[in-house]
Coordinates of C-alpha atoms and ligand atoms in Angstrom, one line a residue:
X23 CA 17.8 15.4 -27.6
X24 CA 19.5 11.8 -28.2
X25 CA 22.6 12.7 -26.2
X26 CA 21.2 14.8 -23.3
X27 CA 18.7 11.4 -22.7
X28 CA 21.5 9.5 -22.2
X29 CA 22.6 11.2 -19.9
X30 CA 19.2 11.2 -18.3
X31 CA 18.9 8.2 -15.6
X32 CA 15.5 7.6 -17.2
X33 CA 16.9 7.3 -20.5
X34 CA 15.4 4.0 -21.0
X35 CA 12.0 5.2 -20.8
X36 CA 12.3 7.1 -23.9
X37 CA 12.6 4.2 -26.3
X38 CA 9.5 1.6 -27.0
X39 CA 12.1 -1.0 -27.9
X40 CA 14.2 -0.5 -24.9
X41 CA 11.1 -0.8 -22.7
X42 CA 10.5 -3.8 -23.9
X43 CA 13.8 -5.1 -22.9
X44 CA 13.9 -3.3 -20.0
X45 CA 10.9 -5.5 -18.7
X46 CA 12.3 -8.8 -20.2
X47 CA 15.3 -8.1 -17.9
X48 CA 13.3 -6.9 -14.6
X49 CA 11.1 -10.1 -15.3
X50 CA 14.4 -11.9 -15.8
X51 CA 16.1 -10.8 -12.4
X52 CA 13.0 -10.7 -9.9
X53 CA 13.4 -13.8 -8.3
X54 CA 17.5 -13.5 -7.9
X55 CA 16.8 -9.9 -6.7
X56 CA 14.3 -12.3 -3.6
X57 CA 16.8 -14.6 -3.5
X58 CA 20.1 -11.9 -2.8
X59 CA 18.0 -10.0 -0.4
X60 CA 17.6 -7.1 -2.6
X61 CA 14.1 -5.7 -1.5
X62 CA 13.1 -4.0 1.4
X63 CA 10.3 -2.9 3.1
X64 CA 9.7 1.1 3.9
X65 CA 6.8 2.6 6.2
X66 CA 4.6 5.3 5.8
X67 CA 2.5 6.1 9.2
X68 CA -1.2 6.8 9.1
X69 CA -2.2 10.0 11.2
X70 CA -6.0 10.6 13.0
X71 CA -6.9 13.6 11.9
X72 CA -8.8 14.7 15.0
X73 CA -5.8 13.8 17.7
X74 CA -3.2 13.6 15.4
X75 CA -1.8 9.9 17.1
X76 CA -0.1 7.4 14.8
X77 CA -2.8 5.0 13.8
X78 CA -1.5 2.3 11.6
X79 CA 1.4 1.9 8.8
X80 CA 1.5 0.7 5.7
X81 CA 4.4 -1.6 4.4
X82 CA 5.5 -0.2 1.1
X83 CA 8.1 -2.3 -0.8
X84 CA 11.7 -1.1 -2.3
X85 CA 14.0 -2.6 -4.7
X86 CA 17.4 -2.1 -3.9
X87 CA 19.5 -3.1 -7.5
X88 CA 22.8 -3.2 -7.4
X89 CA 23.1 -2.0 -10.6
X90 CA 20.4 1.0 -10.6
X91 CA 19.8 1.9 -7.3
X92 CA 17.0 2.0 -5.8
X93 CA 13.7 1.2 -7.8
X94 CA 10.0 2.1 -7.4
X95 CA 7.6 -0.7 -7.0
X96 CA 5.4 1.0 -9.3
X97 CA 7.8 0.0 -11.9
X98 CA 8.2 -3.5 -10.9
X99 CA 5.1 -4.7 -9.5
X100 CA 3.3 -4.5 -12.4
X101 CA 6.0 -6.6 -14.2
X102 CA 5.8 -9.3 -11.5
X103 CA 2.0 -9.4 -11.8
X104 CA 2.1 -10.1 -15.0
X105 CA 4.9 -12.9 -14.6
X106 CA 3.1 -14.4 -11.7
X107 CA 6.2 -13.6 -9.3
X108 CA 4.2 -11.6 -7.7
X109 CA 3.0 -14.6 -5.4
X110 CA 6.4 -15.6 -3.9
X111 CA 7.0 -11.7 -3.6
X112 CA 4.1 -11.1 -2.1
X113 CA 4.6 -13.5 0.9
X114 CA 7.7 -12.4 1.3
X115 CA 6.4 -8.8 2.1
X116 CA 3.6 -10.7 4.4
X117 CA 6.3 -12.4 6.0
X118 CA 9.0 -9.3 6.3
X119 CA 5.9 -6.8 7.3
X120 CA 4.6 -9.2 10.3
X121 CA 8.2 -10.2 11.5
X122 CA 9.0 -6.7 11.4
X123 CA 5.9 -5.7 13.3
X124 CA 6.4 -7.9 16.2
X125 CA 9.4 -7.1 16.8
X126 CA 8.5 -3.6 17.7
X127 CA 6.1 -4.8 19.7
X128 CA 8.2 -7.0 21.4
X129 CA 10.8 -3.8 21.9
X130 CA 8.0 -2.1 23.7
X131 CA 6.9 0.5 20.8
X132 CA 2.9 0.9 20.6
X133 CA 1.6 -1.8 19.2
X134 CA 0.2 -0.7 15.8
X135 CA -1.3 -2.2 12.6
X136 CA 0.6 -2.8 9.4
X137 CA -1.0 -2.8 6.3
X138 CA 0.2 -5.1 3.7
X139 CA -0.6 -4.2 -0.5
X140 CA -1.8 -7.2 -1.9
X141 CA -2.0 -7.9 -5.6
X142 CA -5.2 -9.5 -7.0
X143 CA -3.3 -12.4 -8.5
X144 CA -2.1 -13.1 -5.3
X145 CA -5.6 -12.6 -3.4
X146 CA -6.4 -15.1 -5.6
X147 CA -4.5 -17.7 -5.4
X148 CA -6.0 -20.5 -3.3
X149 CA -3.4 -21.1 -1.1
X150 CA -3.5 -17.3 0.4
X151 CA -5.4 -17.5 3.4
X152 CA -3.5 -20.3 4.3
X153 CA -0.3 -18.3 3.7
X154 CA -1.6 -15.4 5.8
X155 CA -2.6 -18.3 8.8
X156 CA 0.7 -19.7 8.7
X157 CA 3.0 -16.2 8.7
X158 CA 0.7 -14.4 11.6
X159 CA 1.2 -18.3 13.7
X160 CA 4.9 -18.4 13.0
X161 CA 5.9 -14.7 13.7
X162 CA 3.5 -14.6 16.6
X163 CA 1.5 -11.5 15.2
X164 CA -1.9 -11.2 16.4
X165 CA -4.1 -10.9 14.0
X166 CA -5.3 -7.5 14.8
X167 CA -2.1 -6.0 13.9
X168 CA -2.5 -7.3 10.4
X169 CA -4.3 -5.1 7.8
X170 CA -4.7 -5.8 4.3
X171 CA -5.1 -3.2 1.5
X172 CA -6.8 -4.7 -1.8
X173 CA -7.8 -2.2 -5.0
X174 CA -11.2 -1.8 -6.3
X175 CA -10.6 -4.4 -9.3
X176 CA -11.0 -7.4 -6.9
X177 CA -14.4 -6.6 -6.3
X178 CA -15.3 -7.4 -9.7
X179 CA -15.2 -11.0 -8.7
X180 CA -17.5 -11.0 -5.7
X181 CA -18.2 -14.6 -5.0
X182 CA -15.2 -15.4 -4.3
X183 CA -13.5 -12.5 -3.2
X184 CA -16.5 -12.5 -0.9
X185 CA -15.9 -15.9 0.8
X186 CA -12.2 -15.1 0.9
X187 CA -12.7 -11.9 2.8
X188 CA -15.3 -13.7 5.0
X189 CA -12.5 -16.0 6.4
X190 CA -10.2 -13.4 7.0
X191 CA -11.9 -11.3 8.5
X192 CA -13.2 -14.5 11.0
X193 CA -9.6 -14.2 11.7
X194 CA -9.5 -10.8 13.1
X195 CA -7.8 -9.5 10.1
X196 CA -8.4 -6.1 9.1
X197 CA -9.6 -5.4 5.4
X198 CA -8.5 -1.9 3.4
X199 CA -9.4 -1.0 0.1
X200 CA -6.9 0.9 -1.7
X201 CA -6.8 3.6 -4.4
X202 CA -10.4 4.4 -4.1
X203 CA -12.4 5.7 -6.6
X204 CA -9.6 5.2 -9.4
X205 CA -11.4 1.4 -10.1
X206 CA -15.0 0.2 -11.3
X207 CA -16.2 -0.5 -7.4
X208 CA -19.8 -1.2 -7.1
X209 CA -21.5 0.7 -4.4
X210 CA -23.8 -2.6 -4.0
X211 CA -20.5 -5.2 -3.0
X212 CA -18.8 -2.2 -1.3
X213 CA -21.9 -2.7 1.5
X214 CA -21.9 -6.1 1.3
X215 CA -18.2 -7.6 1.5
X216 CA -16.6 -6.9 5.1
X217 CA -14.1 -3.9 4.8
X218 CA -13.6 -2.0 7.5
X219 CA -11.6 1.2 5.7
X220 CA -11.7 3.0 2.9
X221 CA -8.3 4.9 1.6
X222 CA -9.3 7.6 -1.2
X223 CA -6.7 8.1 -3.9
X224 CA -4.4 10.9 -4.0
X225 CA -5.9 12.2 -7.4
X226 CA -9.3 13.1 -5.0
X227 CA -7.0 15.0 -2.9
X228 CA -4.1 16.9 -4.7
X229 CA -6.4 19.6 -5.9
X230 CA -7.9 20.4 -2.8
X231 CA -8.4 23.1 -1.3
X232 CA -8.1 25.4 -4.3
X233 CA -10.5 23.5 -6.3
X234 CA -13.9 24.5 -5.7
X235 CA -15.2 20.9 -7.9
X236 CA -12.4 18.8 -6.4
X237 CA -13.4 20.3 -2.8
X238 CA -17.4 18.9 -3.3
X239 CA -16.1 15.7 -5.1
X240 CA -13.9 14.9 -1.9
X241 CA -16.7 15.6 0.1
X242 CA -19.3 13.2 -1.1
X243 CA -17.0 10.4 -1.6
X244 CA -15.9 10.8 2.7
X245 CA -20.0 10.8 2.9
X246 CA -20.0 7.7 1.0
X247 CA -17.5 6.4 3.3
X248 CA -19.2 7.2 6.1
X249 CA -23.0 5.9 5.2
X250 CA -21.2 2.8 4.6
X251 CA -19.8 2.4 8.1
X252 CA -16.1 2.3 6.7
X253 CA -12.8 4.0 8.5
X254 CA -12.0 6.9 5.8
X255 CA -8.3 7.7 5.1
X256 CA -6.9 10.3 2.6
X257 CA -4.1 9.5 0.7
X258 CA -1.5 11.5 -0.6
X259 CA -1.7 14.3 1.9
X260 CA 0.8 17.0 1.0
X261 CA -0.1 20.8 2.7
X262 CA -1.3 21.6 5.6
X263 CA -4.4 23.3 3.8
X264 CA -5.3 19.9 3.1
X265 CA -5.8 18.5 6.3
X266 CA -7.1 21.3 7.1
X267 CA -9.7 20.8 5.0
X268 CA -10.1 16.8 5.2
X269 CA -10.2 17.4 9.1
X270 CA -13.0 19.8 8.6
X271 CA -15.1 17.5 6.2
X272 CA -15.1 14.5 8.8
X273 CA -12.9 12.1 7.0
X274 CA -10.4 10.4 9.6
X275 CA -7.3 9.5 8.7
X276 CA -4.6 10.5 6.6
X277 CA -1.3 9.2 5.0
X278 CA 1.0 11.8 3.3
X279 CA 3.9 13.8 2.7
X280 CA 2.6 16.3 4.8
X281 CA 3.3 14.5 7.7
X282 CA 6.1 11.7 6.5
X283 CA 7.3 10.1 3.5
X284 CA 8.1 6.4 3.5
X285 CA 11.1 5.6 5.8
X286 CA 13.3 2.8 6.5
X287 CA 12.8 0.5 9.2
X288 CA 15.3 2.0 11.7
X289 CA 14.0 5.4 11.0
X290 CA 10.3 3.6 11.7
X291 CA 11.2 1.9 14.7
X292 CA 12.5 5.3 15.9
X293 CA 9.8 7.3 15.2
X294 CA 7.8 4.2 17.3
X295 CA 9.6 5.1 20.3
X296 CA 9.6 9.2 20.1
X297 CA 5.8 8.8 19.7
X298 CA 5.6 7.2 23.3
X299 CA 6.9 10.5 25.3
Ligands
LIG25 P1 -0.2 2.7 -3.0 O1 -0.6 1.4 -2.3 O2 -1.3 3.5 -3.4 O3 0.8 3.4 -2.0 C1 0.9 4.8 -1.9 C2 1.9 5.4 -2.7 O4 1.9 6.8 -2.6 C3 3.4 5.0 -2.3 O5 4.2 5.0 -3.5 C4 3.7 6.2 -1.4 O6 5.1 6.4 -1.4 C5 3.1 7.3 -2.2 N1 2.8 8.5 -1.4 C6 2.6 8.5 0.0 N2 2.3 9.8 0.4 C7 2.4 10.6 -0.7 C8 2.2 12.0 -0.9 O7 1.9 12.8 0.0 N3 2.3 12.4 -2.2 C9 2.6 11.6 -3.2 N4 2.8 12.1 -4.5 N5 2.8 10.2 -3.1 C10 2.7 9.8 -1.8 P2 5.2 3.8 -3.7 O8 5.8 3.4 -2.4 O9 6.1 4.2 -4.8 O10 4.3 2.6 -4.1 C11 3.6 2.6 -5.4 C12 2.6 1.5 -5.5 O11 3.2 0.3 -5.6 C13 1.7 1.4 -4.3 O12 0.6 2.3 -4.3 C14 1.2 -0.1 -4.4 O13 0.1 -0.1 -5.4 C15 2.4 -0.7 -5.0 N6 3.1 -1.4 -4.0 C16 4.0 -1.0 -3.1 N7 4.5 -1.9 -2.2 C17 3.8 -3.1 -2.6 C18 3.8 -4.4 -2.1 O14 4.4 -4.8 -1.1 N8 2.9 -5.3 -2.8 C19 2.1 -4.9 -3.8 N9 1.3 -5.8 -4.4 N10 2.1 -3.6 -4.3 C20 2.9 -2.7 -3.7
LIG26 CA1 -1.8 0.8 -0.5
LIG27 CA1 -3.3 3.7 -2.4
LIG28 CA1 -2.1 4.5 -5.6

C-alpha cells in the first residue's frame, strides 16, 4: 500500500505527519502565491428554475501552484483562516470578482450579480465595509451587482453581524447565506438580520429524488425559505430528476453540475454573450 500511495497524487493525505507539514508549507507560501498572481477566480452561473435565465454567479476561487497544479480552495481556505491571510485574500477576490464583473458589463453582456464567499474572520474585521465601499467606488460596480455569501456560523454573533449587515445592505448590497442547514442558524436572527437569499447545501439535495426522507426534508427547509421572505437556491444540482423535483417544490434557483461546473473567465464571459441570442 506504501508504494502504490506514492504514486497517488494525494499521497500526502495519507500521513498525519505529512499533513502537518503540508499546512506549514501552504501557510508558508499563501502570500507569495497573491503576490506571483497564482489564484484565479472561476464562475459558476445560477439558473431560475421557472424560465431557466442566468440569474447571478458566484466567484469561486482557484489556486494555480506551480508546483502541484491546480488546488481546491477547500484545502486552502481553511489554512488561510486560520493564519489570518484570509483577509488580504479575501479582498483580493472582492477586488478581482467586481473588476471582472464590470468589465462584462461594460462589453455589453447582461449585467448580472456576482457573489463573493466571504470568510467570517474577514466579515469581521472592522475595516470590511470600508473595503467593500472602496472596491465597488474604484471599479465602478454598482452596488446591485454585488452579492455576498456568508455561512450560518456568523450568525452566532448577532449584534454585530447585525449592524454590519445593516450597512451593507443601506448600500444596496445583496446578502446570501451559504451552506444552509449545515451550521447552528437560529430561525429567530434568520428573520431578523436582512438577507435576501437562502442557498441550501448540496447534502439536502444529492439524495433527492430517490429518497423519500430527503424528498420531505428538502421540502420544509424551501418552506422555511419561503415564510421567511428569502430567494431560495439549491446547491449542488447534479440530474435532471433534481430540478425536476426542486422546480416542482417551489424553490427558485439553482447552482449545479447539472447545468455547469465552475469555468474560467473567458469561458464565462462567453457563455455571457451566447445567453443574449
Ligand atoms: P461553496 O461556497 O459552498 O461553493 C460551492 C462548491 O460546490 C464549489 O466548490 C463548487 O465547485 C461546488 N459545486 C458546484 N456545483 C456542484 C455540484 O453540482 N456538485 C458538486 N459535488 N459540487 C458542486 P469549490 O469551488 O471547490 O469551493 C469549495 C468551497 O471553498 C466553497 O464552498 C467556499 O466555502 C470556499 N471558497 C471558494 N472560493 C472562496 C473565496 O473566494 N473565499 C472564501 N472565503 N471561500 C471560498
Ligand atoms: Ca458559496
Ligand atoms: Ca455553499
Ligand atoms: Ca459548501
Amino acid at each position: 500500500a506504501k508504494n502504490e500511495s506514492l504514486s497517488d497524487p494525494h499521497y500526502f493525505d495519507y500521513y498525519l505527519v505529512d499533513k502537518l507539514l503540508e499546512r506549514v508549507q501552504i501557510e508558508k507560501k499563501l502570500p507569495r502565491a497573491l503576490a506571483e498572481n497564482e489564484f484565479e477566480l472561476f464562475y459558476q452561473p445560477k439558473i431560475d428554475l421557472a424560465t431557466h435565465a442566468l440569474t447571478g454567479l458566484e466567484a469561486l476561487i482557484r489556486w494555480n501552484d506551480p508546483e502541484h497544479g491546480r488546488i481546491s480552495p477547500a484545502s486552502f481556505i481553511p489554512i488561510a483562516e486560520d493564519s489570518g491571510f484570509i483577509v488580504e485574500l479575501g479582498e483580493w477576490v472582492l477586488w478581482e470578482a467586481c473588476r471582472t464583473n464590470k468589465g462584462w458589463q461594460d462589453t455589453g453582456y447582461p449585467k448580472l450579480p456576482v457573489s463573493v464567499n466571504v470568510s467570517a474572520v474577514q466579515f469581521r474585521h472592522p475595516q470590511f465595509v470600508r473595503t467593500v465601499e472602496t472596491v465597488l467606488e474604484q471599479t465602478g460596480l454598482e452596488p446591485q451587482y454585488l452579492e455576498l455569501e456568508v455561512t450560518e456560523s456568523l450568525l452566532n454573533d448577532p449584534v454585530l453581524i447585525k449592524d454590519r449587515l445593516d450597512s451593507l445592505k443601506r448600500r444596496g448590497i445583496s446578502l446570501s447565506i451559504d451552506d444552509f442547514g449545515t451550521g447552528y442558524s437560529s430561525i429567530y436572527y434568520l428573520k431578523e438580520l436582512p438577507l435576501q437569499v437562502l442557498k441550501i447545501d448540496r447534502t439536502f439535495v444529492q439524495n433527492t429524488p430517490t429518497s423519500p426522507r430527503d424528498n420531505s426534508l428538502l421540502q420544509s427547509i424551501i418552506q422555511l425559505g419561503k415564510s421567511l421572505g428569502l430567494t431560495v437556491l439549491a446547491e449542488g444540482v447534479e440530474t435532471k430528476e433534481q430540478f425536476d423535483f426542486l422546480r416542482q417544490n417551489d424553490c427558485d434557483q439553482i447552482q449545479g453540475y447539472y447545468y455547469s461546473r465552475p469555468v474560467d473567465s473567458a469561458t464565462m464571459g462567453e457563455m455571457l454573450r451566447i445567453s443574449m441570442i
